[in-house]
mmCIF file of C-alpha atoms and ligand atoms in Angstrom:
data_model
loop_
_atom_site.group_PDB
_atom_site.id
_atom_site.type_symbol
_atom_site.label_atom_id
_atom_site.label_comp_id
_atom_site.label_asym_id
_atom_site.label_seq_id
_atom_site.Cartn_x
_atom_site.Cartn_y
_atom_site.Cartn_z
ATOM 1 C CA PRO A 14 -51.773 -36.003 20.637
ATOM 2 C CA LEU A 15 -52.846 -32.680 19.199
ATOM 3 C CA GLY A 16 -55.565 -30.633 20.840
ATOM 4 C CA SER A 17 -58.967 -31.314 19.336
ATOM 5 C CA MET A 18 -59.176 -27.763 18.044
ATOM 6 C CA ALA A 19 -55.758 -27.860 16.402
ATOM 7 C CA ALA A 20 -56.389 -31.355 15.075
ATOM 8 C CA GLY A 21 -59.539 -29.978 13.494
ATOM 9 C CA VAL A 22 -57.927 -27.003 11.777
ATOM 10 C CA LEU A 23 -55.034 -29.184 10.635
ATOM 11 C CA LYS A 24 -57.485 -30.753 8.209
ATOM 12 C CA ASP A 25 -57.111 -27.458 6.373
ATOM 13 C CA PRO A 26 -54.116 -28.326 4.137
ATOM 14 C CA GLU A 27 -52.931 -24.720 4.005
ATOM 15 C CA ILE A 28 -52.582 -24.648 7.798
ATOM 16 C CA ALA A 29 -51.296 -28.225 8.086
ATOM 17 C CA ASP A 30 -48.495 -27.225 5.676
ATOM 18 C CA LEU A 31 -47.204 -24.732 8.239
ATOM 19 C CA PHE A 32 -46.123 -27.565 10.554
ATOM 20 C CA TYR A 33 -43.623 -30.395 10.311
ATOM 21 C CA LYS A 34 -45.002 -33.768 11.339
ATOM 22 C CA ASP A 35 -41.954 -35.028 13.270
ATOM 23 C CA ASP A 36 -42.002 -35.357 17.033
ATOM 24 C CA PRO A 37 -40.045 -32.328 18.336
ATOM 25 C CA GLU A 38 -39.293 -34.062 21.654
ATOM 26 C CA GLU A 39 -37.257 -36.629 19.726
ATOM 27 C CA LEU A 40 -35.718 -34.247 17.206
ATOM 28 C CA PHE A 41 -34.480 -31.545 19.585
ATOM 29 C CA ILE A 42 -32.218 -32.409 22.490
ATOM 30 C CA GLY A 43 -30.402 -30.611 25.313
ATOM 31 C CA LEU A 44 -32.981 -27.888 25.882
ATOM 32 C CA HIS A 45 -31.972 -24.999 28.178
ATOM 33 C CA GLU A 46 -34.196 -22.039 28.869
ATOM 34 C CA ILE A 47 -32.773 -18.749 27.527
ATOM 35 C CA GLY A 48 -35.710 -16.378 27.598
ATOM 36 C CA HIS A 49 -39.187 -15.946 28.910
ATOM 37 C CA GLY A 50 -42.296 -14.145 27.714
ATOM 38 C CA SER A 51 -46.015 -13.937 28.174
ATOM 39 C CA PHE A 52 -46.449 -16.862 25.729
ATOM 40 C CA GLY A 53 -44.050 -19.297 27.496
ATOM 41 C CA ALA A 54 -40.298 -19.705 27.167
ATOM 42 C CA VAL A 55 -37.481 -19.738 24.618
ATOM 43 C CA TYR A 56 -34.908 -22.552 24.689
ATOM 44 C CA PHE A 57 -31.445 -23.283 23.404
ATOM 45 C CA ALA A 58 -31.431 -26.767 21.771
ATOM 46 C CA THR A 59 -29.618 -29.023 19.316
ATOM 47 C CA ASN A 60 -31.168 -30.764 16.322
ATOM 48 C CA ALA A 61 -30.282 -34.419 16.941
ATOM 49 C CA HIS A 62 -30.235 -35.261 13.207
ATOM 50 C CA THR A 63 -28.093 -32.380 11.975
ATOM 51 C CA SER A 64 -26.307 -31.313 15.212
ATOM 52 C CA GLU A 65 -27.381 -27.771 14.383
ATOM 53 C CA VAL A 66 -27.821 -25.430 17.348
ATOM 54 C CA VAL A 67 -31.224 -23.672 17.351
ATOM 55 C CA ALA A 68 -33.529 -21.536 19.471
ATOM 56 C CA ILE A 69 -37.048 -22.829 20.161
ATOM 57 C CA LYS A 70 -39.947 -20.633 21.228
ATOM 58 C CA LYS A 71 -42.567 -22.871 22.835
ATOM 59 C CA MET A 72 -46.046 -21.412 22.647
ATOM 60 C CA SER A 73 -48.855 -23.171 24.431
ATOM 61 C CA TYR A 74 -52.421 -23.129 23.163
ATOM 62 C CA SER A 75 -54.276 -24.715 26.041
ATOM 63 C CA GLY A 76 -56.142 -23.273 28.998
ATOM 64 C CA LYS A 77 -57.832 -19.899 28.742
ATOM 65 C CA GLN A 78 -58.279 -18.257 25.346
ATOM 66 C CA THR A 79 -57.092 -21.302 23.419
ATOM 67 C CA HIS A 80 -58.515 -19.953 20.182
ATOM 68 C CA GLU A 81 -56.758 -16.569 20.510
ATOM 69 C CA LYS A 82 -53.456 -18.236 21.409
ATOM 70 C CA TRP A 83 -53.742 -20.547 18.385
ATOM 71 C CA GLN A 84 -54.467 -17.573 16.117
ATOM 72 C CA ASP A 85 -51.401 -15.750 17.528
ATOM 73 C CA ILE A 86 -49.228 -18.780 16.781
ATOM 74 C CA LEU A 87 -50.509 -18.987 13.200
ATOM 75 C CA LYS A 88 -49.885 -15.268 12.783
ATOM 76 C CA GLU A 89 -46.294 -15.415 14.005
ATOM 77 C CA VAL A 90 -45.492 -18.534 11.950
ATOM 78 C CA LYS A 91 -46.990 -17.069 8.778
ATOM 79 C CA PHE A 92 -45.051 -13.875 9.332
ATOM 80 C CA LEU A 93 -41.704 -15.546 10.086
ATOM 81 C CA ARG A 94 -41.764 -18.037 7.223
ATOM 82 C CA GLN A 95 -41.907 -15.296 4.581
ATOM 83 C CA LEU A 96 -38.790 -13.507 5.893
ATOM 84 C CA LYS A 97 -35.443 -13.955 4.205
ATOM 85 C CA HIS A 98 -32.820 -11.358 5.054
ATOM 86 C CA PRO A 99 -29.466 -11.360 6.895
ATOM 87 C CA ASN A 100 -30.867 -8.938 9.496
ATOM 88 C CA THR A 101 -34.070 -10.787 10.372
ATOM 89 C CA ILE A 102 -34.037 -13.947 12.456
ATOM 90 C CA GLU A 103 -34.010 -17.080 10.300
ATOM 91 C CA TYR A 104 -37.069 -19.287 10.713
ATOM 92 C CA LYS A 105 -36.498 -23.044 10.554
ATOM 93 C CA GLY A 106 -39.953 -24.492 11.004
ATOM 94 C CA CYS A 107 -42.673 -25.243 13.503
ATOM 95 C CA TYR A 108 -43.767 -28.463 15.236
ATOM 96 C CA LEU A 109 -46.797 -29.317 17.365
ATOM 97 C CA LYS A 110 -46.857 -31.429 20.486
ATOM 98 C CA GLU A 111 -49.268 -31.586 23.422
ATOM 99 C CA HIS A 112 -51.022 -28.247 22.891
ATOM 100 C CA THR A 113 -47.699 -26.522 22.337
ATOM 101 C CA ALA A 114 -46.190 -25.106 19.164
ATOM 102 C CA TRP A 115 -42.397 -25.384 18.906
ATOM 103 C CA LEU A 116 -41.232 -22.471 16.799
ATOM 104 C CA VAL A 117 -37.675 -23.203 15.678
ATOM 105 C CA MET A 118 -35.304 -20.369 14.739
ATOM 106 C CA GLU A 119 -31.628 -19.697 14.314
ATOM 107 C CA TYR A 120 -29.891 -19.306 17.655
ATOM 108 C CA CYS A 121 -28.525 -15.956 18.837
ATOM 109 C CA LEU A 122 -26.364 -15.240 21.894
ATOM 110 C CA GLY A 123 -28.732 -12.701 23.364
ATOM 111 C CA SER A 124 -30.418 -9.362 22.879
ATOM 112 C CA ALA A 125 -28.997 -5.847 22.960
ATOM 113 C CA SER A 126 -30.881 -5.517 26.227
ATOM 114 C CA ASP A 127 -28.931 -8.476 27.658
ATOM 115 C CA LEU A 128 -25.695 -6.635 26.807
ATOM 116 C CA LEU A 129 -26.855 -3.623 28.834
ATOM 117 C CA GLU A 130 -27.742 -5.893 31.703
ATOM 118 C CA VAL A 131 -24.369 -7.652 31.731
ATOM 119 C CA HIS A 132 -22.288 -4.473 31.493
ATOM 120 C CA LYS A 133 -24.502 -2.344 33.755
ATOM 121 C CA LYS A 134 -23.519 0.658 31.681
ATOM 122 C CA PRO A 135 -24.391 2.257 28.351
ATOM 123 C CA LEU A 136 -22.825 0.974 25.144
ATOM 124 C CA GLN A 137 -20.224 2.988 23.257
ATOM 125 C CA GLU A 138 -21.325 5.152 20.361
ATOM 126 C CA VAL A 139 -19.682 2.964 17.687
ATOM 127 C CA GLU A 140 -21.382 -0.088 19.168
ATOM 128 C CA ILE A 141 -24.739 1.671 19.114
ATOM 129 C CA ALA A 142 -24.088 2.726 15.507
ATOM 130 C CA ALA A 143 -23.289 -0.855 14.491
ATOM 131 C CA ILE A 144 -26.405 -2.300 16.171
ATOM 132 C CA THR A 145 -28.602 0.475 14.803
ATOM 133 C CA HIS A 146 -27.169 -0.022 11.296
ATOM 134 C CA GLY A 147 -28.007 -3.724 11.345
ATOM 135 C CA ALA A 148 -31.491 -3.126 12.737
ATOM 136 C CA LEU A 149 -32.062 -0.465 10.081
ATOM 137 C CA HIS A 150 -31.161 -2.890 7.282
ATOM 138 C CA GLY A 151 -33.706 -5.312 8.735
ATOM 139 C CA LEU A 152 -36.335 -2.583 8.929
ATOM 140 C CA ALA A 153 -35.667 -1.379 5.371
ATOM 141 C CA TYR A 154 -36.265 -4.963 4.240
ATOM 142 C CA LEU A 155 -39.533 -5.281 6.194
ATOM 143 C CA HIS A 156 -40.807 -1.868 5.096
ATOM 144 C CA SER A 157 -40.020 -2.530 1.433
ATOM 145 C CA HIS A 158 -42.438 -5.472 1.714
ATOM 146 C CA ALA A 159 -45.127 -3.402 3.477
ATOM 147 C CA LEU A 160 -44.442 -5.196 6.770
ATOM 148 C CA ILE A 161 -44.270 -3.375 10.131
ATOM 149 C CA HIS A 162 -42.445 -4.823 13.144
ATOM 150 C CA ARG A 163 -44.289 -2.740 15.785
ATOM 151 C CA ASP A 164 -42.162 -3.864 18.754
ATOM 152 C CA ILE A 165 -38.660 -2.545 18.084
ATOM 153 C CA LYS A 166 -36.635 -2.291 21.330
ATOM 154 C CA ALA A 167 -33.270 -3.538 22.569
ATOM 155 C CA GLY A 168 -34.930 -6.726 23.891
ATOM 156 C CA ASN A 169 -36.027 -7.667 20.370
ATOM 157 C CA ILE A 170 -32.723 -6.968 18.599
ATOM 158 C CA LEU A 171 -30.541 -10.068 18.846
ATOM 159 C CA LEU A 172 -26.826 -10.636 18.212
ATOM 160 C CA THR A 173 -25.168 -13.748 16.841
ATOM 161 C CA GLU A 174 -21.779 -15.197 17.729
ATOM 162 C CA PRO A 175 -20.103 -13.642 14.627
ATOM 163 C CA GLY A 176 -21.582 -10.234 15.464
ATOM 164 C CA GLN A 177 -24.583 -10.099 13.144
ATOM 165 C CA VAL A 178 -27.644 -8.085 14.146
ATOM 166 C CA LYS A 179 -31.053 -9.770 13.826
ATOM 167 C CA LEU A 180 -34.548 -8.418 14.318
ATOM 168 C CA ALA A 181 -36.625 -10.922 16.287
ATOM 169 C CA ASP A 182 -40.015 -11.322 17.947
ATOM 170 C CA PHE A 183 -42.605 -10.934 15.216
ATOM 171 C CA GLY A 184 -45.475 -11.622 17.590
ATOM 172 C CA SER A 185 -46.714 -8.033 17.240
ATOM 173 C CA ALA A 186 -45.847 -7.493 13.588
ATOM 174 C CA SER A 187 -48.322 -6.314 10.969
ATOM 175 C CA MET A 188 -48.575 -7.906 7.561
ATOM 176 C CA ALA A 189 -50.349 -4.830 6.257
ATOM 177 C CA SER A 190 -49.184 -1.255 5.959
ATOM 178 C CA PRO A 191 -50.904 1.039 6.777
ATOM 179 C CA ALA A 192 -52.244 -0.496 9.975
ATOM 180 C CA ASN A 193 -54.388 0.914 12.775
ATOM 181 C CA SER A 194 -54.335 -1.246 15.899
ATOM 182 C CA PHE A 195 -52.864 -0.342 19.260
ATOM 183 C CA VAL A 196 -49.878 -2.703 19.417
ATOM 184 C CA GLY A 197 -46.357 -2.510 20.861
ATOM 185 C CA THR A 198 -44.591 -1.813 24.172
ATOM 186 C CA PRO A 199 -45.681 1.527 25.734
ATOM 187 C CA TYR A 200 -42.335 3.306 26.291
ATOM 188 C CA TRP A 201 -41.180 2.625 22.710
ATOM 189 C CA MET A 202 -44.504 3.446 21.016
ATOM 190 C CA ALA A 203 -44.771 6.181 18.388
ATOM 191 C CA PRO A 204 -47.253 9.003 19.051
ATOM 192 C CA GLU A 205 -49.363 8.024 16.033
ATOM 193 C CA VAL A 206 -49.782 4.442 17.336
ATOM 194 C CA ILE A 207 -51.087 5.856 20.610
ATOM 195 C CA LEU A 208 -53.374 8.247 18.758
ATOM 196 C CA ALA A 209 -54.555 5.481 16.406
ATOM 197 C CA MET A 210 -56.526 4.238 19.435
ATOM 198 C CA ASP A 211 -59.106 6.856 18.437
ATOM 199 C CA GLU A 212 -58.621 7.261 14.738
ATOM 200 C CA GLY A 213 -56.126 7.134 11.956
ATOM 201 C CA GLN A 214 -53.578 4.821 10.468
ATOM 202 C CA TYR A 215 -49.834 4.457 10.617
ATOM 203 C CA ASP A 216 -47.056 2.756 8.656
ATOM 204 C CA GLY A 217 -43.415 1.627 8.972
ATOM 205 C CA LYS A 218 -42.489 5.059 10.352
ATOM 206 C CA VAL A 219 -43.618 3.769 13.770
ATOM 207 C CA ASP A 220 -40.603 1.420 13.747
ATOM 208 C CA ILE A 221 -38.336 4.414 13.081
ATOM 209 C CA TRP A 222 -39.674 6.146 16.187
ATOM 210 C CA SER A 223 -39.094 2.986 18.239
ATOM 211 C CA LEU A 224 -35.575 2.724 16.794
ATOM 212 C CA GLY A 225 -34.883 6.277 18.010
ATOM 213 C CA ILE A 226 -36.131 5.311 21.480
ATOM 214 C CA THR A 227 -33.962 2.182 21.299
ATOM 215 C CA CYS A 228 -30.907 4.373 20.563
ATOM 216 C CA ILE A 229 -31.636 6.302 23.774
ATOM 217 C CA GLU A 230 -32.145 2.988 25.587
ATOM 218 C CA LEU A 231 -28.708 1.762 24.432
ATOM 219 C CA ALA A 232 -27.115 5.091 25.354
ATOM 220 C CA GLU A 233 -28.807 5.504 28.742
ATOM 221 C CA ARG A 234 -29.777 1.907 29.674
ATOM 222 C CA LYS A 235 -33.496 2.702 29.867
ATOM 223 C CA PRO A 236 -35.945 4.306 27.445
ATOM 224 C CA PRO A 237 -37.233 7.783 28.366
ATOM 225 C CA LEU A 238 -40.132 7.898 30.877
ATOM 226 C CA PHE A 239 -39.298 4.415 32.166
ATOM 227 C CA ASN A 240 -39.839 5.593 35.759
ATOM 228 C CA MET A 241 -43.467 6.416 34.920
ATOM 229 C CA ASN A 242 -46.264 3.890 34.810
ATOM 230 C CA ALA A 243 -47.174 2.782 31.288
ATOM 231 C CA MET A 244 -50.440 4.751 31.076
ATOM 232 C CA SER A 245 -48.800 8.041 32.061
ATOM 233 C CA ALA A 246 -45.952 7.373 29.635
ATOM 234 C CA LEU A 247 -48.401 6.864 26.762
ATOM 235 C CA TYR A 248 -50.135 10.121 27.587
ATOM 236 C CA HIS A 249 -46.776 11.883 27.815
ATOM 237 C CA ILE A 250 -45.505 10.533 24.471
ATOM 238 C CA ALA A 251 -48.644 11.654 22.672
ATOM 239 C CA GLN A 252 -48.813 15.126 24.285
ATOM 240 C CA ASN A 253 -45.254 16.318 24.891
ATOM 241 C CA ASP A 254 -42.121 17.161 22.928
ATOM 242 C CA SER A 255 -39.913 14.301 21.749
ATOM 243 C CA PRO A 256 -37.181 13.033 24.071
ATOM 244 C CA THR A 257 -33.500 13.674 23.247
ATOM 245 C CA LEU A 258 -30.171 12.204 24.309
ATOM 246 C CA GLN A 259 -29.330 13.501 27.792
ATOM 247 C CA SER A 260 -25.542 13.610 27.950
ATOM 248 C CA ASN A 261 -23.558 16.024 25.752
ATOM 249 C CA GLU A 262 -20.773 13.485 25.374
ATOM 250 C CA TRP A 263 -22.378 12.043 22.254
ATOM 251 C CA THR A 264 -21.404 13.345 18.808
ATOM 252 C CA ASP A 265 -23.630 15.742 16.864
ATOM 253 C CA SER A 266 -24.101 13.037 14.290
ATOM 254 C CA PHE A 267 -25.641 10.663 16.866
ATOM 255 C CA ARG A 268 -27.864 13.397 18.362
ATOM 256 C CA ARG A 269 -29.112 14.439 14.943
ATOM 257 C CA PHE A 270 -29.876 10.817 14.068
ATOM 258 C CA VAL A 271 -31.940 10.352 17.245
ATOM 259 C CA ASP A 272 -33.745 13.700 16.780
ATOM 260 C CA TYR A 273 -34.535 12.758 13.192
ATOM 261 C CA CYS A 274 -36.023 9.361 14.243
ATOM 262 C CA LEU A 275 -38.072 11.105 16.913
ATOM 263 C CA GLN A 276 -39.919 13.614 14.738
ATOM 264 C CA LYS A 277 -43.432 13.547 16.152
ATOM 265 C CA ILE A 278 -45.122 14.056 12.811
ATOM 266 C CA PRO A 279 -44.666 10.826 10.842
ATOM 267 C CA GLN A 280 -44.444 12.701 7.517
ATOM 268 C CA GLU A 281 -41.402 14.590 8.850
ATOM 269 C CA ARG A 282 -39.754 11.422 10.110
ATOM 270 C CA PRO A 283 -37.347 9.727 7.657
ATOM 271 C CA THR A 284 -37.977 6.312 6.117
ATOM 272 C CA SER A 285 -35.641 3.409 6.870
ATOM 273 C CA ALA A 286 -34.169 3.768 3.363
ATOM 274 C CA GLU A 287 -33.399 7.441 3.996
ATOM 275 C CA LEU A 288 -31.842 6.712 7.382
ATOM 276 C CA LEU A 289 -29.487 4.164 5.833
ATOM 277 C CA ARG A 290 -27.818 7.168 4.183
ATOM 278 C CA HIS A 291 -27.362 9.006 7.499
ATOM 279 C CA ASP A 292 -23.849 9.852 8.569
ATOM 280 C CA PHE A 293 -24.354 8.184 12.002
ATOM 281 C CA VAL A 294 -24.611 4.710 10.476
ATOM 282 C CA ARG A 295 -22.372 5.359 7.465
ATOM 283 C CA ARG A 296 -19.377 6.736 9.367
ATOM 284 C CA ASP A 297 -16.318 4.496 9.386
ATOM 285 C CA ARG A 298 -16.098 2.178 12.355
ATOM 286 C CA PRO A 299 -13.867 -0.776 13.108
ATOM 287 C CA LEU A 300 -15.122 -3.945 11.409
ATOM 288 C CA ARG A 301 -14.877 -5.901 14.588
ATOM 289 C CA VAL A 302 -16.912 -3.595 16.871
ATOM 290 C CA LEU A 303 -19.623 -6.137 17.563
ATOM 291 C CA ILE A 304 -17.325 -9.147 17.676
ATOM 292 C CA ASP A 305 -15.265 -7.312 20.295
ATOM 293 C CA LEU A 306 -18.398 -6.271 22.195
ATOM 294 C CA ILE A 307 -19.556 -9.903 22.291
ATOM 295 C CA GLN A 308 -16.154 -11.079 23.474
ATOM 296 C CA ARG A 309 -16.145 -8.434 26.208
ATOM 297 C CA THR A 310 -19.657 -9.483 27.190
ATOM 298 C CA LYS A 311 -18.691 -13.147 27.498
ATOM 299 C CA ASP A 312 -15.710 -12.212 29.647
ATOM 300 C CA ALA A 313 -17.970 -10.056 31.835
ATOM 301 C CA VAL A 314 -20.508 -12.894 32.220
ATOM 302 C CA ARG A 315 -17.782 -15.189 33.585
ATOM 303 C CA GLU A 316 -17.089 -12.569 36.264
ATOM 304 C CA LEU A 317 -20.716 -12.150 37.374
ATOM 305 C CA ASP A 318 -21.800 -13.223 40.831
ATOM 306 C CA ASN A 319 -23.961 -16.293 41.255
ATOM 307 C CA LEU A 320 -27.450 -14.886 40.792
ATOM 308 C CA GLN A 321 -26.553 -12.660 37.824
ATOM 309 C CA TYR A 322 -24.456 -15.435 36.310
ATOM 310 C CA ARG A 323 -27.356 -17.865 36.362
ATOM 311 C CA LYS A 324 -29.463 -15.351 34.466
ATOM 312 C CA MET A 325 -26.837 -14.516 31.848
ATOM 313 C CA LYS A 326 -24.909 -17.769 31.367
ATOM 314 C CA LYS A 327 -27.007 -18.340 28.226
ATOM 315 C CA ILE A 328 -24.541 -16.037 26.469
ATOM 316 C CA LEU A 329 -21.935 -18.766 26.973
ATOM 317 C CA PHE A 330 -24.118 -21.752 25.934
ATOM 318 C CA GLN A 331 -22.780 -22.095 22.435
ATOM 319 C CA GLU A 332 -19.239 -22.737 23.600
ATOM 320 C CA THR A 333 -19.994 -25.245 26.348
HETATM 321 P P1 ATP B 428 -42.005 -10.981 25.879
HETATM 322 O O1 ATP B 428 -43.391 -11.193 26.408
HETATM 323 O O2 ATP B 428 -40.912 -11.056 26.927
HETATM 324 O O3 ATP B 428 -41.883 -9.753 25.041
HETATM 325 P P2 ATP B 428 -41.805 -12.159 23.456
HETATM 326 O O4 ATP B 428 -43.137 -12.561 22.999
HETATM 327 O O5 ATP B 428 -41.327 -10.813 23.079
HETATM 328 O O6 ATP B 428 -41.732 -12.222 24.991
HETATM 329 P P3 ATP B 428 -39.409 -13.084 22.175
HETATM 330 O O7 ATP B 428 -38.942 -11.658 22.212
HETATM 331 O O8 ATP B 428 -39.567 -13.698 20.842
HETATM 332 O O9 ATP B 428 -40.765 -13.257 22.976
HETATM 333 O O10 ATP B 428 -38.415 -13.969 23.047
HETATM 334 C C1 ATP B 428 -38.200 -13.705 24.427
HETATM 335 C C2 ATP B 428 -36.707 -13.645 24.717
HETATM 336 O O11 ATP B 428 -36.077 -14.885 24.352
HETATM 337 C C3 ATP B 428 -35.956 -12.580 23.910
HETATM 338 O O12 ATP B 428 -35.985 -11.330 24.513
HETATM 339 C C4 ATP B 428 -34.549 -13.170 23.841
HETATM 340 O O13 ATP B 428 -33.827 -12.864 25.021
HETATM 341 C C5 ATP B 428 -34.799 -14.667 23.791
HETATM 342 N N1 ATP B 428 -34.785 -15.151 22.387
HETATM 343 C C6 ATP B 428 -35.812 -15.125 21.532
HETATM 344 N N2 ATP B 428 -35.471 -15.624 20.326
HETATM 345 C C7 ATP B 428 -34.181 -15.999 20.426
HETATM 346 C C8 ATP B 428 -33.228 -16.581 19.523
HETATM 347 N N3 ATP B 428 -33.555 -16.891 18.268
HETATM 348 N N4 ATP B 428 -31.965 -16.809 19.977
HETATM 349 C C9 ATP B 428 -31.643 -16.497 21.247
HETATM 350 N N5 ATP B 428 -32.473 -15.945 22.139
HETATM 351 C C10 ATP B 428 -33.732 -15.689 21.752
HETATM 352 MG MG1 MG B 429 -39.625 -9.776 22.937
#
């Protein structure tokens, strides 16, 4: 049975239309947990009617702040259902059961952050270029529709079995640009988002900043300032010079790309469309970079010790 509150709002046909009426417990079988967040968990599952493999984000709307949780679910569903691009996660529908929304999406092997965790070392420059290129295509699509992701980081950039790059996690996204609220994950936040706490607005350029931080994350395994507490990091980002790539092993092209993303003044920072013309992402690279990276990752997962293996075996789910 639906919660009384949800049952009530479902009388609104516009909201009722956002949800399928089938029982998700019957439709989706073989659930395995693959991720966890503040909202609940994400599962690997199979659609029993079509045999299609999917990912399901279960979001509960019971307990404390039921109304806020329900509004967050509606927001994420409304955002996801309008997306249609090869570099944004494909939305397949939402179901309701026992005060929980089942948000069904295409299944990915894992995030760029999972890759770092499996390999325990930075990615190679061509791999970073390939991931960044895919993410940038996704961002250019969002920004051309006046949408802002607001939580770009390796943990929210997913990879599929055939090596496609998909932006995911639209729980923080803004359907309006410019926007003004304080939203995102501290270490990846653009200075103008932090300063918008007091005044001012920002636009899709905030995602470009976060993409620059994500490049450093992929190259160094952690974003800058990660050893600080979040409050100090926010203060530091707003007040100090932009971070840069530490090692001088990286090419000039990569360094310039990161420096360009991390221009503190948003007007001086390039748009996603401009960055798609940057040499760092346009340079020739082997077609199979990401397919090879995924293969290497799967091999590495098989070699992990027990505890690590249990955490990362999700990368092997699709083949078992
Ligand atoms: P958090 O509070 O951890 O940020 P969240 O609200 O950001 O949670 P998501 O990022 O949407 O939630 O999902 C959490 C994790 O679940 C992701 O980091 C990823 O590892 C995994 N995940 C999410 N969606 C998928 C998917 N479609 N395919 C495979 N794994 C996924
Ligand atoms: Mg996330």
